[in-house]
Amino acid sequence: MSHTAHIPSHRKPRRSASKIALRAGVAGGVLSTLAVAAAAGTANAAEPVSETIEMPTLSTDLSAQIAQSADATQQAADTYESRAEQDAAASKAAKQAKADLEKAEKKAEAERKAEAAAKKKAAEERASRSAERTSLSTQSAGGGSNTADAPAPASGSVGSVIGFLKAQLGDAYVMGASGPNAWDCSSLVQAAFKQAGVDLPRVSQDQSTMGTEVGTSNLQVGDILYWGGKGSAYHVGVYIGNGQYLDAANPGKGVVIQDLSGYPASGAVRVL
């Protein structure tokens, strides 16, 4: 017999695996007990659970993580949608800008062509008037012919006056201008009579007092017509026959031929 046989044992009995139960808190907060039993025998199966182990509750942390994940997903979706909208807007703006540029280029090209055509026409008209003036000057130097309405006075050539006036048709009216492509009423009359060697004053008031006063019912080609009072006339022109006169009318008309019946003159003077 062992010398320790009489000493009682204080060793605790081993715990059986079948007596351990796990109690875990799930995400929903519901407490459940999981019993693990070994198949050691039918007798032990009915033995009550002697120990439980508490598992940490995951509901708060897991909910926060799920919420953060949802927020991140929604933010990513919003960013993608916003970027897609920006890309679409940029594409639309680029197409519109291209269309506007093409339209502007076409308009500019049309304007350039129109400007070039206008310059060409103006140059041709200036060349035509220049040639006509040269021809009139040659005729005047050689003794130009007179109009058929009345014989030319001995003191000058009515033909050279009328020829010069008609060569200015289409020129602009500009107050204070005196040629060669823009006139006012009195500067045109002054320049025309200079072709016949007659020096007239510059303004219409003084021109209305020159020469001999004639009635408007007894006009001859080359007579100076005036509108307003004698000595205070505000407009002048030259009678060219057939009830017509030529004048630098106004900024809207320029140098034109008009019917005297449409704008009867106040009086007339004859200087040739």
PDB file of N, CA and C in Angstrom, residues 81-178:
ATOM      1  N   GLU A  81     -22.873  59.849 -60.959  1.00  0.00           N
ATOM      2  CA  GLU A  81     -23.970  60.503 -61.673  1.00  0.00           C
ATOM      3  C   GLU A  81     -23.625  61.952 -62.006  1.00  0.00           C
ATOM      4  N   SER A  82     -23.027  62.651 -61.012  1.00  0.00           N
ATOM      5  CA  SER A  82     -22.639  64.044 -61.232  1.00  0.00           C
ATOM      6  C   SER A  82     -21.602  64.150 -62.344  1.00  0.00           C
ATOM      7  N   ARG A  83     -20.632  63.241 -62.340  1.00  0.00           N
ATOM      8  CA  ARG A  83     -19.593  63.264 -63.368  1.00  0.00           C
ATOM      9  C   ARG A  83     -20.186  62.969 -64.737  1.00  0.00           C
ATOM     10  N   ALA A  84     -21.145  62.041 -64.771  1.00  0.00           N
ATOM     11  CA  ALA A  84     -21.792  61.722 -66.051  1.00  0.00           C
ATOM     12  C   ALA A  84     -22.552  62.936 -66.588  1.00  0.00           C
ATOM     13  N   GLU A  85     -23.236  63.664 -65.688  1.00  0.00           N
ATOM     14  CA  GLU A  85     -23.958  64.865 -66.098  1.00  0.00           C
ATOM     15  C   GLU A  85     -22.994  65.931 -66.591  1.00  0.00           C
ATOM     16  N   GLN A  86     -21.869  66.093 -65.905  1.00  0.00           N
ATOM     17  CA  GLN A  86     -20.873  67.085 -66.320  1.00  0.00           C
ATOM     18  C   GLN A  86     -20.291  66.735 -67.690  1.00  0.00           C
ATOM     19  N   ASP A  87     -20.010  65.456 -67.897  1.00  0.00           N
ATOM     20  CA  ASP A  87     -19.470  65.026 -69.191  1.00  0.00           C
ATOM     21  C   ASP A  87     -20.473  65.277 -70.304  1.00  0.00           C
ATOM     22  N   ALA A  88     -21.755  64.988 -70.028  1.00  0.00           N
ATOM     23  CA  ALA A  88     -22.790  65.206 -71.042  1.00  0.00           C
ATOM     24  C   ALA A  88     -22.929  66.687 -71.364  1.00  0.00           C
ATOM     25  N   ALA A  89     -22.895  67.530 -70.304  1.00  0.00           N
ATOM     26  CA  ALA A  89     -23.006  68.979 -70.514  1.00  0.00           C
ATOM     27  C   ALA A  89     -21.807  69.509 -71.293  1.00  0.00           C
ATOM     28  N   ALA A  90     -20.605  69.007 -70.971  1.00  0.00           N
ATOM     29  CA  ALA A  90     -19.405  69.444 -71.684  1.00  0.00           C
ATOM     30  C   ALA A  90     -19.459  69.038 -73.145  1.00  0.00           C
ATOM     31  N   SER A  91     -19.956  67.837 -73.410  1.00  0.00           N
ATOM     32  CA  SER A  91     -20.062  67.367 -74.795  1.00  0.00           C
ATOM     33  C   SER A  91     -21.054  68.214 -75.581  1.00  0.00           C
ATOM     34  N   LYS A  92     -22.184  68.534 -74.942  1.00  0.00           N
ATOM     35  CA  LYS A  92     -23.193  69.364 -75.596  1.00  0.00           C
ATOM     36  C   LYS A  92     -22.661  70.767 -75.870  1.00  0.00           C
ATOM     37  N   ALA A  93     -21.945  71.325 -74.882  1.00  0.00           N
ATOM     38  CA  ALA A  93     -21.373  72.665 -75.053  1.00  0.00           C
ATOM     39  C   ALA A  93     -20.340  72.688 -76.171  1.00  0.00           C
ATOM     40  N   ALA A  94     -19.548  71.626 -76.262  1.00  0.00           N
ATOM     41  CA  ALA A  94     -18.530  71.556 -77.321  1.00  0.00           C
ATOM     42  C   ALA A  94     -19.186  71.503 -78.695  1.00  0.00           C
ATOM     43  N   LYS A  95     -20.250  70.722 -78.830  1.00  0.00           N
ATOM     44  CA  LYS A  95     -20.960  70.640 -80.111  1.00  0.00           C
ATOM     45  C   LYS A  95     -21.579  71.985 -80.485  1.00  0.00           C
ATOM     46  N   GLN A  96     -22.181  72.662 -79.479  1.00  0.00           N
ATOM     47  CA  GLN A  96     -22.792  73.961 -79.743  1.00  0.00           C
ATOM     48  C   GLN A  96     -21.746  74.997 -80.140  1.00  0.00           C
ATOM     49  N   ALA A  97     -20.595  74.961 -79.442  1.00  0.00           N
ATOM     50  CA  ALA A  97     -19.518  75.896 -79.771  1.00  0.00           C
ATOM     51  C   ALA A  97     -19.010  75.666 -81.191  1.00  0.00           C
ATOM     52  N   LYS A  98     -18.908  74.417 -81.595  1.00  0.00           N
ATOM     53  CA  LYS A  98     -18.460  74.103 -82.949  1.00  0.00           C
ATOM     54  C   LYS A  98     -19.453  74.613 -83.979  1.00  0.00           C
ATOM     55  N   ALA A  99     -20.751  74.409 -83.684  1.00  0.00           N
ATOM     56  CA  ALA A  99     -21.782  74.884 -84.605  1.00  0.00           C
ATOM     57  C   ALA A  99     -21.771  76.411 -84.698  1.00  0.00           C
ATOM     58  N   ASP A 100     -21.612  77.077 -83.549  1.00  0.00           N
ATOM     59  CA  ASP A 100     -21.578  78.545 -83.540  1.00  0.00           C
ATOM     60  C   ASP A 100     -20.365  79.067 -84.309  1.00  0.00           C
ATOM     61  N   LEU A 101     -19.230  78.386 -84.159  1.00  0.00           N
ATOM     62  CA  LEU A 101     -18.026  78.802 -84.865  1.00  0.00           C
ATOM     63  C   LEU A 101     -18.201  78.667 -86.371  1.00  0.00           C
ATOM     64  N   GLU A 102     -18.788  77.567 -86.804  1.00  0.00           N
ATOM     65  CA  GLU A 102     -19.026  77.372 -88.229  1.00  0.00           C
ATOM     66  C   GLU A 102     -19.983  78.424 -88.775  1.00  0.00           C
ATOM     67  N   LYS A 103     -21.013  78.735 -87.991  1.00  0.00           N
ATOM     68  CA  LYS A 103     -21.971  79.754 -88.409  1.00  0.00           C
ATOM     69  C   LYS A 103     -21.309  81.123 -88.517  1.00  0.00           C
ATOM     70  N   ALA A 104     -20.474  81.450 -87.524  1.00  0.00           N
ATOM     71  CA  ALA A 104     -19.778  82.738 -87.527  1.00  0.00           C
ATOM     72  C   ALA A 104     -18.815  82.840 -88.699  1.00  0.00           C
ATOM     73  N   GLU A 105     -18.131  81.740 -89.005  1.00  0.00           N
ATOM     74  CA  GLU A 105     -17.190  81.744 -90.128  1.00  0.00           C
ATOM     75  C   GLU A 105     -17.928  81.949 -91.451  1.00  0.00           C
ATOM     76  N   LYS A 106     -19.081  81.291 -91.608  1.00  0.00           N
ATOM     77  CA  LYS A 106     -19.865  81.469 -92.827  1.00  0.00           C
ATOM     78  C   LYS A 106     -20.366  82.906 -92.959  1.00  0.00           C
ATOM     79  N   LYS A 107     -20.820  83.470 -91.829  1.00  0.00           N
ATOM     80  CA  LYS A 107     -21.301  84.848 -91.851  1.00  0.00           C
ATOM     81  C   LYS A 107     -20.174  85.811 -92.200  1.00  0.00           C
ATOM     82  N   ALA A 108     -18.999  85.594 -91.593  1.00  0.00           N
ATOM     83  CA  ALA A 108     -17.849  86.459 -91.863  1.00  0.00           C
ATOM     84  C   ALA A 108     -17.434  86.362 -93.337  1.00  0.00           C
ATOM     85  N   GLU A 109     -17.473  85.147 -93.875  1.00  0.00           N
ATOM     86  CA  GLU A 109     -17.111  84.967 -95.279  1.00  0.00           C
ATOM     87  C   GLU A 109     -18.094  85.683 -96.193  1.00  0.00           C
ATOM     88  N   ALA A 110     -19.396  85.590 -95.855  1.00  0.00           N
ATOM     89  CA  ALA A 110     -20.414  86.287 -96.652  1.00  0.00           C
ATOM     90  C   ALA A 110     -20.222  87.799 -96.585  1.00  0.00           C
ATOM     91  N   GLU A 111     -19.881  88.291 -95.397  1.00  0.00           N
ATOM     92  CA  GLU A 111     -19.659  89.733 -95.239  1.00  0.00           C
ATOM     93  C   GLU A 111     -18.426  90.185 -96.015  1.00  0.00           C
ATOM     94  N   ARG A 112     -17.379  89.345 -96.001  1.00  0.00           N
ATOM     95  CA  ARG A 112     -16.174  89.693 -96.765  1.00  0.00           C
ATOM     96  C   ARG A 112     -16.476  89.761 -98.260  1.00  0.00           C
ATOM     97  N   LYS A 113     -17.267  88.797 -98.751  1.00  0.00           N
ATOM     98  CA  LYS A 113     -17.618  88.798-100.171  1.00  0.00           C
ATOM     99  C   LYS A 113     -18.472  90.011-100.519  1.00  0.00           C
ATOM    100  N   ALA A 114     -19.435  90.326 -99.627  1.00  0.00           N
ATOM    101  CA  ALA A 114     -20.294  91.476 -99.888  1.00  0.00           C
ATOM    102  C   ALA A 114     -19.478  92.778 -99.876  1.00  0.00           C
ATOM    103  N   GLU A 115     -18.544  92.882 -98.932  1.00  0.00           N
ATOM    104  CA  GLU A 115     -17.698  94.077 -98.855  1.00  0.00           C
ATOM    105  C   GLU A 115     -16.814  94.197-100.095  1.00  0.00           C
ATOM    106  N   ALA A 116     -16.261  93.054-100.527  1.00  0.00           N
ATOM    107  CA  ALA A 116     -15.410  93.077-101.716  1.00  0.00           C
ATOM    108  C   ALA A 116     -16.220  93.477-102.949  1.00  0.00           C
ATOM    109  N   ALA A 117     -17.463  92.965-103.035  1.00  0.00           N
ATOM    110  CA  ALA A 117     -18.320  93.310-104.171  1.00  0.00           C
ATOM    111  C   ALA A 117     -18.674  94.794-104.153  1.00  0.00           C
ATOM    112  N   ALA A 118     -18.959  95.323-102.938  1.00  0.00           N
ATOM    113  CA  ALA A 118     -19.296  96.744-102.826  1.00  0.00           C
ATOM    114  C   ALA A 118     -18.104  97.628-103.204  1.00  0.00           C
ATOM    115  N   LYS A 119     -16.901  97.230-102.759  1.00  0.00           N
ATOM    116  CA  LYS A 119     -15.709  97.997-103.106  1.00  0.00           C
ATOM    117  C   LYS A 119     -15.457  97.966-104.609  1.00  0.00           C
ATOM    118  N   LYS A 120     -15.667  96.792-105.207  1.00  0.00           N
ATOM    119  CA  LYS A 120     -15.462  96.662-106.644  1.00  0.00           C
ATOM    120  C   LYS A 120     -16.441  97.543-107.409  1.00  0.00           C
ATOM    121  N   LYS A 121     -17.706  97.521-106.966  1.00  0.00           N
ATOM    122  CA  LYS A 121     -18.721  98.343-107.622  1.00  0.00           C
ATOM    123  C   LYS A 121     -18.410  99.827-107.479  1.00  0.00           C
ATOM    124  N   ALA A 122     -17.999 100.227-106.267  1.00  0.00           N
ATOM    125  CA  ALA A 122     -17.661 101.632-106.034  1.00  0.00           C
ATOM    126  C   ALA A 122     -16.474 102.060-106.894  1.00  0.00           C
ATOM    127  N   ALA A 123     -15.483 101.167-107.012  1.00  0.00           N
ATOM    128  CA  ALA A 123     -14.316 101.476-107.833  1.00  0.00           C
ATOM    129  C   ALA A 123     -14.706 101.632-109.296  1.00  0.00           C
ATOM    130  N   GLU A 124     -15.588 100.740-109.758  1.00  0.00           N
ATOM    131  CA  GLU A 124     -16.044 100.833-111.148  1.00  0.00           C
ATOM    132  C   GLU A 124     -16.817 102.124-111.393  1.00  0.00           C
ATOM    133  N   GLU A 125     -17.658 102.496-110.400  1.00  0.00           N
ATOM    134  CA  GLU A 125     -18.412 103.741-110.555  1.00  0.00           C
ATOM    135  C   GLU A 125     -17.492 104.952-110.552  1.00  0.00           C
ATOM    136  N   ARG A 126     -16.471 104.926-109.660  1.00  0.00           N
ATOM    137  CA  ARG A 126     -15.519 106.047-109.636  1.00  0.00           C
ATOM    138  C   ARG A 126     -14.749 106.132-110.949  1.00  0.00           C
ATOM    139  N   ALA A 127     -14.353 104.975-111.474  1.00  0.00           N
ATOM    140  CA  ALA A 127     -13.628 104.965-112.738  1.00  0.00           C
ATOM    141  C   ALA A 127     -14.496 105.482-113.866  1.00  0.00           C
ATOM    142  N   SER A 128     -15.793 105.099-113.839  1.00  0.00           N
ATOM    143  CA  SER A 128     -16.712 105.563-114.881  1.00  0.00           C
ATOM    144  C   SER A 128     -16.908 107.073-114.811  1.00  0.00           C
ATOM    145  N   ARG A 129     -17.072 107.572-113.566  1.00  0.00           N
ATOM    146  CA  ARG A 129     -17.249 109.025-113.425  1.00  0.00           C
ATOM    147  C   ARG A 129     -15.987 109.770-113.821  1.00  0.00           C
ATOM    148  N   SER A 130     -14.836 109.190-113.462  1.00  0.00           N
ATOM    149  CA  SER A 130     -13.572 109.829-113.819  1.00  0.00           C
ATOM    150  C   SER A 130     -13.411 109.908-115.329  1.00  0.00           C
ATOM    151  N   ALA A 131     -13.763 108.806-116.005  1.00  0.00           N
ATOM    152  CA  ALA A 131     -13.663 108.797-117.465  1.00  0.00           C
ATOM    153  C   ALA A 131     -14.622 109.806-118.078  1.00  0.00           C
ATOM    154  N   GLU A 132     -15.832 109.875-117.482  1.00  0.00           N
ATOM    155  CA  GLU A 132     -16.817 110.814-118.018  1.00  0.00           C
ATOM    156  C   GLU A 132     -16.375 112.257-117.786  1.00  0.00           C
ATOM    157  N   ARG A 133     -15.776 112.506-116.602  1.00  0.00           N
ATOM    158  CA  ARG A 133     -15.293 113.857-116.328  1.00  0.00           C
ATOM    159  C   ARG A 133     -14.159 114.237-117.267  1.00  0.00           C
ATOM    160  N   THR A 134     -13.278 113.267-117.539  1.00  0.00           N
ATOM    161  CA  THR A 134     -12.183 113.524-118.484  1.00  0.00           C
ATOM    162  C   THR A 134     -12.730 113.860-119.855  1.00  0.00           C
ATOM    163  N   SER A 135     -13.761 113.095-120.258  1.00  0.00           N
ATOM    164  CA  SER A 135     -14.379 113.341-121.567  1.00  0.00           C
ATOM    165  C   SER A 135     -15.026 114.712-121.617  1.00  0.00           C
ATOM    166  N   LEU A 136     -15.718 115.064-120.502  1.00  0.00           N
ATOM    167  CA  LEU A 136     -16.364 116.374-120.465  1.00  0.00           C
ATOM    168  C   LEU A 136     -15.345 117.505-120.490  1.00  0.00           C
ATOM    169  N   SER A 137     -14.239 117.292-119.780  1.00  0.00           N
ATOM    170  CA  SER A 137     -13.193 118.313-119.773  1.00  0.00           C
ATOM    171  C   SER A 137     -12.615 118.499-121.173  1.00  0.00           C
ATOM    172  N   THR A 138     -12.440 117.380-121.897  1.00  0.00           N
ATOM    173  CA  THR A 138     -11.929 117.454-123.266  1.00  0.00           C
ATOM    174  C   THR A 138     -12.897 118.193-124.170  1.00  0.00           C
ATOM    175  N   GLN A 139     -14.205 117.856-123.999  1.00  0.00           N
ATOM    176  CA  GLN A 139     -15.219 118.540-124.808  1.00  0.00           C
ATOM    177  C   GLN A 139     -15.266 120.020-124.501  1.00  0.00           C
ATOM    178  N   SER A 140     -15.110 120.356-123.213  1.00  0.00           N
ATOM    179  CA  SER A 140     -15.143 121.757-122.824  1.00  0.00           C
ATOM    180  C   SER A 140     -13.963 122.514-123.409  1.00  0.00           C
ATOM    181  N   ALA A 141     -12.811 121.839-123.386  1.00  0.00           N
ATOM    182  CA  ALA A 141     -11.629 122.498-123.937  1.00  0.00           C
ATOM    183  C   ALA A 141     -11.746 122.718-125.424  1.00  0.00           C
ATOM    184  N   GLY A 142     -12.469 121.796-126.098  1.00  0.00           N
ATOM    185  CA  GLY A 142     -12.631 121.918-127.551  1.00  0.00           C
ATOM    186  C   GLY A 142     -13.884 122.623-127.962  1.00  0.00           C
ATOM    187  N   GLY A 143     -14.620 123.169-126.982  1.00  0.00           N
ATOM    188  CA  GLY A 143     -15.869 123.854-127.320  1.00  0.00           C
ATOM    189  C   GLY A 143     -17.020 122.890-127.304  1.00  0.00           C
ATOM    190  N   GLY A 144     -17.425 122.396-126.083  1.00  0.00           N
ATOM    191  CA  GLY A 144     -18.475 121.399-125.940  1.00  0.00           C
ATOM    192  C   GLY A 144     -19.798 121.899-126.478  1.00  0.00           C
ATOM    193  N   SER A 145     -20.663 120.965-126.849  1.00  0.00           N
ATOM    194  CA  SER A 145     -21.966 121.298-127.408  1.00  0.00           C
ATOM    195  C   SER A 145     -22.912 121.698-126.306  1.00  0.00           C
ATOM    196  N   ASN A 146     -23.970 122.408-126.631  1.00  0.00           N
ATOM    197  CA  ASN A 146     -24.953 122.887-125.682  1.00  0.00           C
ATOM    198  C   ASN A 146     -26.158 121.954-125.683  1.00  0.00           C
ATOM    199  N   THR A 147     -27.027 122.101-124.664  1.00  0.00           N
ATOM    200  CA  THR A 147     -28.234 121.311-124.593  1.00  0.00           C
ATOM    201  C   THR A 147     -29.238 121.822-125.605  1.00  0.00           C
ATOM    202  N   ALA A 148     -30.234 120.981-125.892  1.00  0.00           N
ATOM    203  CA  ALA A 148     -31.199 121.340-126.927  1.00  0.00           C
ATOM    204  C   ALA A 148     -32.276 122.280-126.425  1.00  0.00           C
ATOM    205  N   ASP A 149     -32.403 122.415-125.100  1.00  0.00           N
ATOM    206  CA  ASP A 149     -33.485 123.236-124.560  1.00  0.00           C
ATOM    207  C   ASP A 149     -33.275 124.722-124.811  1.00  0.00           C
ATOM    208  N   ALA A 150     -32.056 125.163-124.785  1.00  0.00           N
ATOM    209  CA  ALA A 150     -31.803 126.590-124.979  1.00  0.00           C
ATOM    210  C   ALA A 150     -30.396 126.769-125.513  1.00  0.00           C
ATOM    211  N   PRO A 151     -30.171 127.791-126.300  1.00  0.00           N
ATOM    212  CA  PRO A 151     -28.831 128.041-126.813  1.00  0.00           C
ATOM    213  C   PRO A 151     -27.900 128.462-125.692  1.00  0.00           C
ATOM    214  N   ALA A 152     -26.634 128.104-125.817  1.00  0.00           N
ATOM    215  CA  ALA A 152     -25.658 128.458-124.791  1.00  0.00           C
ATOM    216  C   ALA A 152     -25.366 129.949-124.837  1.00  0.00           C
ATOM    217  N   PRO A 153     -25.362 130.598-123.650  1.00  0.00           N
ATOM    218  CA  PRO A 153     -25.014 132.022-123.630  1.00  0.00           C
ATOM    219  C   PRO A 153     -23.570 132.222-124.076  1.00  0.00           C
ATOM    220  N   ALA A 154     -23.293 133.436-124.554  1.00  0.00           N
ATOM    221  CA  ALA A 154     -21.961 133.719-125.059  1.00  0.00           C
ATOM    222  C   ALA A 154     -20.919 133.722-123.951  1.00  0.00           C
ATOM    223  N   SER A 155     -21.380 133.970-122.687  1.00  0.00           N
ATOM    224  CA  SER A 155     -20.427 134.100-121.591  1.00  0.00           C
ATOM    225  C   SER A 155     -19.945 132.771-121.034  1.00  0.00           C
ATOM    226  N   GLY A 156     -20.505 131.677-121.458  1.00  0.00           N
ATOM    227  CA  GLY A 156     -20.064 130.403-120.900  1.00  0.00           C
ATOM    228  C   GLY A 156     -20.724 129.226-121.562  1.00  0.00           C
ATOM    229  N   SER A 157     -20.339 128.031-121.162  1.00  0.00           N
ATOM    230  CA  SER A 157     -20.849 126.799-121.756  1.00  0.00           C
ATOM    231  C   SER A 157     -21.814 126.110-120.791  1.00  0.00           C
ATOM    232  N   VAL A 158     -23.085 126.115-121.125  1.00  0.00           N
ATOM    233  CA  VAL A 158     -24.084 125.409-120.329  1.00  0.00           C
ATOM    234  C   VAL A 158     -23.847 123.909-120.389  1.00  0.00           C
ATOM    235  N   GLY A 159     -23.390 123.450-121.571  1.00  0.00           N
ATOM    236  CA  GLY A 159     -23.143 122.017-121.736  1.00  0.00           C
ATOM    237  C   GLY A 159     -22.116 121.490-120.747  1.00  0.00           C
ATOM    238  N   SER A 160     -21.057 122.261-120.510  1.00  0.00           N
ATOM    239  CA  SER A 160     -20.035 121.810-119.568  1.00  0.00           C
ATOM    240  C   SER A 160     -20.577 121.769-118.147  1.00  0.00           C
ATOM    241  N   VAL A 161     -21.492 122.704-117.819  1.00  0.00           N
ATOM    242  CA  VAL A 161     -22.106 122.723-116.490  1.00  0.00           C
ATOM    243  C   VAL A 161     -22.979 121.476-116.296  1.00  0.00           C
ATOM    244  N   ILE A 162     -23.843 121.212-117.279  1.00  0.00           N
ATOM    245  CA  ILE A 162     -24.756 120.072-117.165  1.00  0.00           C
ATOM    246  C   ILE A 162     -23.981 118.756-117.199  1.00  0.00           C
ATOM    247  N   GLY A 163     -22.976 118.699-118.062  1.00  0.00           N
ATOM    248  CA  GLY A 163     -22.175 117.478-118.143  1.00  0.00           C
ATOM    249  C   GLY A 163     -21.484 117.171-116.820  1.00  0.00           C
ATOM    250  N   PHE A 164     -20.940 118.203-116.183  1.00  0.00           N
ATOM    251  CA  PHE A 164     -20.274 117.998-114.896  1.00  0.00           C
ATOM    252  C   PHE A 164     -21.276 117.523-113.844  1.00  0.00           C
ATOM    253  N   LEU A 165     -22.450 118.162-113.823  1.00  0.00           N
ATOM    254  CA  LEU A 165     -23.456 117.790-112.840  1.00  0.00           C
ATOM    255  C   LEU A 165     -23.876 116.324-112.997  1.00  0.00           C
ATOM    256  N   LYS A 166     -24.123 115.900-114.239  1.00  0.00           N
ATOM    257  CA  LYS A 166     -24.568 114.513-114.464  1.00  0.00           C
ATOM    258  C   LYS A 166     -23.474 113.510-114.124  1.00  0.00           C
ATOM    259  N   ALA A 167     -22.222 113.932-114.239  1.00  0.00           N
ATOM    260  CA  ALA A 167     -21.119 113.038-113.888  1.00  0.00           C
ATOM    261  C   ALA A 167     -21.052 112.783-112.381  1.00  0.00           C
ATOM    262  N   GLN A 168     -21.709 113.632-111.594  1.00  0.00           N
ATOM    263  CA  GLN A 168     -21.689 113.461-110.137  1.00  0.00           C
ATOM    264  C   GLN A 168     -22.896 112.673-109.610  1.00  0.00           C
ATOM    265  N   LEU A 169     -23.779 112.248-110.498  1.00  0.00           N
ATOM    266  CA  LEU A 169     -24.959 111.499-110.047  1.00  0.00           C
ATOM    267  C   LEU A 169     -24.539 110.276-109.227  1.00  0.00           C
ATOM    268  N   GLY A 170     -25.192 110.094-108.099  1.00  0.00           N
ATOM    269  CA  GLY A 170     -24.866 108.967-107.230  1.00  0.00           C
ATOM    270  C   GLY A 170     -23.876 109.309-106.134  1.00  0.00           C
ATOM    271  N   ASP A 171     -23.234 110.498-106.236  1.00  0.00           N
ATOM    272  CA  ASP A 171     -22.325 110.895-105.166  1.00  0.00           C
ATOM    273  C   ASP A 171     -23.117 111.153-103.877  1.00  0.00           C
ATOM    274  N   ALA A 172     -22.423 111.149-102.771  1.00  0.00           N
ATOM    275  CA  ALA A 172     -23.074 111.327-101.474  1.00  0.00           C
ATOM    276  C   ALA A 172     -23.334 112.800-101.174  1.00  0.00           C
ATOM    277  N   TYR A 173     -24.362 113.034-100.347  1.00  0.00           N
ATOM    278  CA  TYR A 173     -24.599 114.361 -99.800  1.00  0.00           C
ATOM    279  C   TYR A 173     -23.998 114.408 -98.401  1.00  0.00           C
ATOM    280  N   VAL A 174     -23.090 115.352 -98.177  1.00  0.00           N
ATOM    281  CA  VAL A 174     -22.505 115.568 -96.859  1.00  0.00           C
ATOM    282  C   VAL A 174     -22.426 117.074 -96.620  1.00  0.00           C
ATOM    283  N   MET A 175     -23.056 117.525 -95.558  1.00  0.00           N
ATOM    284  CA  MET A 175     -23.043 118.955 -95.258  1.00  0.00           C
ATOM    285  C   MET A 175     -21.610 119.465 -95.096  1.00  0.00           C
ATOM    286  N   GLY A 176     -21.272 120.510 -95.852  1.00  0.00           N
ATOM    287  CA  GLY A 176     -19.944 121.097 -95.785  1.00  0.00           C
ATOM    288  C   GLY A 176     -18.941 120.481 -96.740  1.00  0.00           C
ATOM    289  N   ALA A 177     -19.290 119.345 -97.389  1.00  0.00           N
ATOM    290  CA  ALA A 177     -18.357 118.695 -98.319  1.00  0.00           C
ATOM    291  C   ALA A 177     -18.315 119.457 -99.637  1.00  0.00           C
ATOM    292  N   SER A 178     -17.175 119.329-100.339  1.00  0.00           N
ATOM    293  CA  SER A 178     -17.036 120.027-101.613  1.00  0.00           C
ATOM    294  C   SER A 178     -16.325 119.139-102.642  1.00  0.00           C
TER     295      SER A 178
END
